[in-house]
Backbone as numpy.savetxt, mean C-alpha at the origin, in Angstrom:
# Nx Ny Nz CAx CAy CAz Cx Cy Cz
4.65 -16.98 -17.03 3.79 -15.80 -17.03 4.70 -14.57 -17.03
4.43 -13.63 -17.91 5.27 -12.44 -18.01 4.96 -11.44 -16.88
5.85 -10.45 -16.73 5.71 -9.47 -15.66 4.43 -8.66 -15.77
4.02 -8.33 -16.99 2.81 -7.53 -17.18 1.57 -8.29 -16.71
1.50 -9.57 -17.04 0.35 -10.38 -16.62 0.34 -10.55 -15.10
1.52 -10.74 -14.52 1.60 -10.85 -13.06 1.14 -9.56 -12.39
1.55 -8.42 -12.94 1.13 -7.13 -12.39 -0.38 -6.97 -12.51
-0.93 -7.38 -13.64 -2.38 -7.28 -13.85 -3.14 -8.18 -12.88
-2.63 -9.38 -12.65 -3.27 -10.30 -11.71 -3.20 -9.77 -10.28
-2.10 -9.15 -9.93 -1.97 -8.55 -8.60 -2.98 -7.41 -8.44
-3.09 -6.58 -9.46 -4.07 -5.49 -9.41 -5.48 -6.05 -9.25
-5.81 -7.06 -10.03 -7.13 -7.67 -9.95 -7.40 -8.23 -8.55
-6.42 -8.91 -7.98 -6.59 -9.47 -6.64 -6.81 -8.36 -5.61
-6.08 -7.26 -5.73 -6.25 -6.15 -4.79 -7.62 -5.49 -4.95
-8.08 -5.36 -6.18 -9.41 -4.79 -6.42 -10.49 -5.68 -5.81
-10.37 -6.98 -6.01 -11.35 -7.90 -5.44 -11.30 -7.87 -3.91
-10.11 -7.76 -3.35 -9.96 -7.70 -1.90 -10.62 -6.45 -1.33
-10.47 -5.31 -2.01 -11.08 -4.07 -1.54 -12.59 -4.20 -1.44
-13.18 -4.81 -2.43 -14.64 -4.98 -2.42 -15.07 -6.03 -1.40
-14.27 -7.08 -1.25 -14.62 -8.12 -0.27 -14.64 -7.54 1.14
-13.68 -6.69 1.45 -13.65 -6.05 2.77 -14.90 -5.20 2.97
-15.28 -4.43 1.96 -16.49 -3.61 2.05 -17.74 -4.47 2.18
-17.81 -5.55 1.45 -18.97 -6.43 1.47 -19.14 -7.07 2.85
-18.02 -7.40 3.49 -18.11 -7.96 4.84 -18.61 -6.92 5.83
-18.22 -5.66 5.63 -18.63 -4.60 6.55 -20.09 -4.19 6.32
-20.50 -4.14 5.04 -21.86 -3.73 4.69 -22.40 -4.75 3.68
-23.00 -5.84 4.15 -23.38 -6.94 3.27 -24.39 -6.60 2.17
-25.27 -5.64 2.37 -26.35 -5.39 1.41 -26.01 -4.35 0.34
-24.79 -3.87 0.31 -24.47 -2.83 -0.65 -24.39 -3.39 -2.07
-24.63 -2.53 -3.03 -24.57 -2.94 -4.43 -23.28 -2.40 -5.05
-22.72 -3.11 -6.03 -21.49 -2.64 -6.66 -21.70 -1.31 -7.39
-20.64 -0.51 -7.44 -20.69 0.79 -8.12 -20.02 0.72 -9.49
-19.10 -0.24 -9.65 -18.37 -0.32 -10.92 -17.89 -1.75 -11.15
-17.62 -2.05 -12.40 -17.03 -3.34 -12.78 -15.80 -3.01 -13.63
-14.67 -3.56 -13.23 -13.43 -3.33 -13.97 -13.00 -4.65 -14.59
-12.75 -4.61 -15.89 -12.25 -5.78 -16.61 -10.77 -5.56 -16.89
-9.97 -6.56 -16.59 -8.52 -6.49 -16.82 -8.18 -7.38 -18.01
-7.44 -6.83 -18.96 -6.98 -7.57 -20.13 -5.49 -7.35 -20.32
-4.85 -8.27 -20.99 -3.44 -8.10 -21.34 -3.34 -6.99 -22.37
-2.13 -6.47 -22.63 -1.99 -5.42 -23.64 -2.51 -5.81 -25.03
-2.47 -7.10 -25.33 -2.99 -7.52 -26.64 -4.47 -7.93 -26.61
-5.14 -7.67 -25.47 -6.58 -7.86 -25.41 -7.06 -9.17 -24.81
-6.15 -10.04 -24.37 -6.56 -11.32 -23.78 -7.16 -11.08 -22.40
-8.34 -11.65 -22.17 -9.06 -11.48 -20.90 -8.29 -12.10 -19.76
-8.15 -11.34 -18.67 -7.52 -11.86 -17.45 -8.56 -12.08 -16.37
-9.43 -11.09 -16.18 -10.45 -11.22 -15.15 -11.15 -9.90 -14.94
-12.07 -9.89 -13.98 -12.79 -8.66 -13.68 -13.11 -8.62 -12.20
-13.41 -7.43 -11.73 -13.75 -7.24 -10.33 -14.90 -6.26 -10.23
-15.83 -6.57 -9.34 -16.90 -5.63 -9.00 -16.38 -4.77 -7.85
-16.67 -3.47 -7.91 -16.17 -2.57 -6.88 -17.32 -1.88 -6.16
-17.19 -1.80 -4.85 -18.15 -1.06 -4.05 -17.95 0.44 -4.30
-18.88 1.23 -3.83 -18.76 2.69 -3.99 -17.52 3.20 -3.28
-17.29 2.75 -2.03 -16.12 3.20 -1.29 -14.84 2.80 -2.00
-14.75 1.54 -2.45 -13.55 1.07 -3.13 -13.33 1.86 -4.43
-14.40 2.14 -5.16 -14.28 2.91 -6.40 -13.73 4.31 -6.11
-14.25 4.97 -5.08 -13.78 6.30 -4.72 -12.33 6.27 -4.25
-11.98 5.32 -3.42 -10.61 5.24 -2.91 -9.61 4.94 -4.03
-9.97 4.05 -4.92 -9.08 3.72 -6.04 -8.90 4.93 -6.96
-9.98 5.68 -7.18 -9.87 6.90 -7.98 -8.92 7.89 -7.32
-8.97 8.01 -5.99 -8.06 8.90 -5.27 -6.61 8.45 -5.40
-6.38 7.16 -5.29 -5.02 6.62 -5.41 -4.47 6.87 -6.81
-5.27 6.62 -7.83 -4.82 6.84 -9.20 -4.53 8.32 -9.43
-5.36 9.18 -8.88 -5.14 10.62 -9.01 -3.82 11.03 -8.37
-3.54 10.51 -7.19 -2.27 10.83 -6.52 -1.08 10.28 -7.29
-1.20 9.06 -7.78 -0.10 8.47 -8.55 0.17 9.26 -9.82
-0.89 9.73 -10.48 -0.71 10.50 -11.70 -0.09 11.86 -11.42
-0.39 12.43 -10.25 0.12 13.76 -9.91 1.57 13.73 -9.44
2.03 12.59 -8.94 3.39 12.49 -8.41 4.38 12.28 -9.55
5.36 13.12 -9.67 6.31 12.96 -10.78 7.13 11.69 -10.65
7.40 11.06 -11.80 8.18 9.82 -11.79 9.64 10.08 -11.42
10.15 11.23 -11.80 11.53 11.58 -11.46 11.50 12.83 -10.59
11.48 12.61 -9.30 11.39 13.71 -8.35 12.81 14.13 -7.96
13.10 15.39 -8.07 14.38 15.92 -7.65 14.33 16.19 -6.15
15.25 15.59 -5.43 15.28 15.78 -3.98 15.99 17.08 -3.64
15.43 17.78 -2.69 16.07 19.00 -2.21 17.15 18.62 -1.20
18.09 19.51 -0.92 19.13 19.20 0.08 18.54 18.86 1.45
17.46 19.54 1.84 16.87 19.24 3.14 16.25 17.85 3.16
15.67 17.40 2.06 15.12 16.04 2.00 16.23 15.01 2.13
17.35 15.24 1.46 18.49 14.32 1.57 19.01 14.29 3.01
19.10 15.47 3.64 19.56 15.55 5.03 18.61 14.78 5.95
17.31 15.03 5.82 16.34 14.35 6.67 16.35 12.84 6.47
16.50 12.41 5.23 16.57 10.97 4.96 17.80 10.36 5.63
18.93 11.06 5.57 20.15 10.57 6.23 19.95 10.51 7.74
19.29 11.50 8.32 19.01 11.50 9.76 18.13 10.32 10.15
17.10 10.08 9.36 16.19 8.95 9.64 16.95 7.64 9.51
17.75 7.50 8.46 18.53 6.27 8.28 19.46 6.04 9.46
20.14 7.10 9.91 21.05 6.97 11.05 20.29 6.59 12.31
19.13 7.20 12.52 18.32 6.92 13.71 17.82 5.48 13.72
17.57 4.94 12.55 16.94 3.62 12.45 17.90 2.53 11.98
19.20 2.73 12.16 20.17 1.70 11.76 19.83 0.39 12.46
19.82 -0.67 11.72 19.54 -1.98 12.28 18.05 -2.28 12.40
17.22 -1.37 11.97 15.77 -1.57 12.05 15.31 -2.46 10.91
14.72 -3.59 11.22 14.22 -4.51 10.20 12.78 -4.12 9.87
12.62 -3.30 8.85 11.28 -2.79 8.52 10.34 -3.89 8.06
10.85 -4.90 7.36 10.00 -6.01 6.93 9.41 -6.73 8.14
10.25 -6.95 9.16 9.80 -7.60 10.38 8.73 -6.77 11.08
8.98 -5.44 11.19 8.00 -4.58 11.85 6.69 -4.53 11.08
6.75 -4.50 9.75 5.52 -4.46 8.96 4.73 -5.76 9.11
5.43 -6.89 9.15 4.75 -8.17 9.36 4.12 -8.19 10.75
4.83 -7.67 11.73 4.30 -7.61 13.09 3.08 -6.67 13.14
3.16 -5.56 12.43 2.05 -4.59 12.43 0.79 -5.18 11.82
0.95 -6.11 10.89 -0.22 -6.73 10.26 -1.01 -7.57 11.25
-0.32 -8.14 12.25 -1.01 -8.98 13.22 -1.27 -8.26 14.53
-0.33 -7.39 14.95 -0.49 -6.69 16.22 0.16 -5.32 16.13
-0.57 -4.30 15.68 0.01 -2.97 15.51 0.61 -2.39 16.79
0.01 -2.65 17.93 0.55 -2.11 19.19 1.92 -2.69 19.50
2.08 -3.99 19.25 3.36 -4.64 19.48 4.41 -4.07 18.53
4.03 -3.80 17.30 4.96 -3.23 16.33 5.42 -1.84 16.76
4.50 -1.02 17.26 4.86 0.32 17.74 5.79 0.21 18.94
5.49 -0.71 19.86 6.34 -0.89 21.03 7.74 -1.36 20.62
7.82 -2.25 19.66 9.12 -2.72 19.18 9.90 -1.60 18.52
9.21 -0.78 17.72 9.85 0.37 17.07 10.38 1.33 18.13
9.56 1.64 19.13 9.98 2.55 20.19 11.18 2.00 20.95
11.19 0.71 21.19 12.30 0.10 21.92 13.59 0.19 21.10
13.48 -0.07 19.81 14.67 -0.04 18.94 15.22 1.36 18.80
14.33 2.34 18.70 14.76 3.71 18.38 15.00 4.57 19.63
14.75 4.05 20.82 14.97 4.82 22.04 16.47 4.92 22.33
16.88 6.04 22.95 18.29 6.17 23.32 18.55 5.43 24.63
19.77 5.59 25.17 20.15 4.84 26.37 19.25 5.14 27.57
18.70 6.36 27.62 17.82 6.74 28.74 16.37 6.32 28.52
16.10 5.65 27.40 14.73 5.25 27.10 13.91 6.32 26.42
14.56 7.45 26.08 13.86 8.55 25.42 13.85 8.33 23.92
12.74 8.71 23.29 12.63 8.57 21.83 13.26 9.76 21.15
C-alpha cells in the first residue's frame, strides 16, 4: 500500500472516530455530512458520516492548516525560547508522557512536574 493510500485511510479512520465519539455522547443525532475518500486516480477507499460538531471542528482544523505557512521563518526570540524549553526538558520522554496522558492525565502532569522541578521542588 502506498503512502498516499495509507494517509487517506488514516484520515478516514479519524473522521469515523470523530463521529463515533459524538454518537456515543448524543445517540439520536443525525449526520451533517458524508465524506467520500478516493485515491488520486479515483479508486474508492471509503466514506464517513460526520456529525454536526465533527463537521464544524474539521472545518476549523482545515482552516487553521490552510492559514499556517508551510515554511515559517522563526524569529530570534522563538529560537531562544525553543532552546530554553529544550534545556529545561532535557531527558523528558514526551512519547512516554503522551501515552501516560491518554490513560491518566493527572499522573502525566505529576510526572512532568517531577521531571521539570529543580532541586528545591520548584517548577
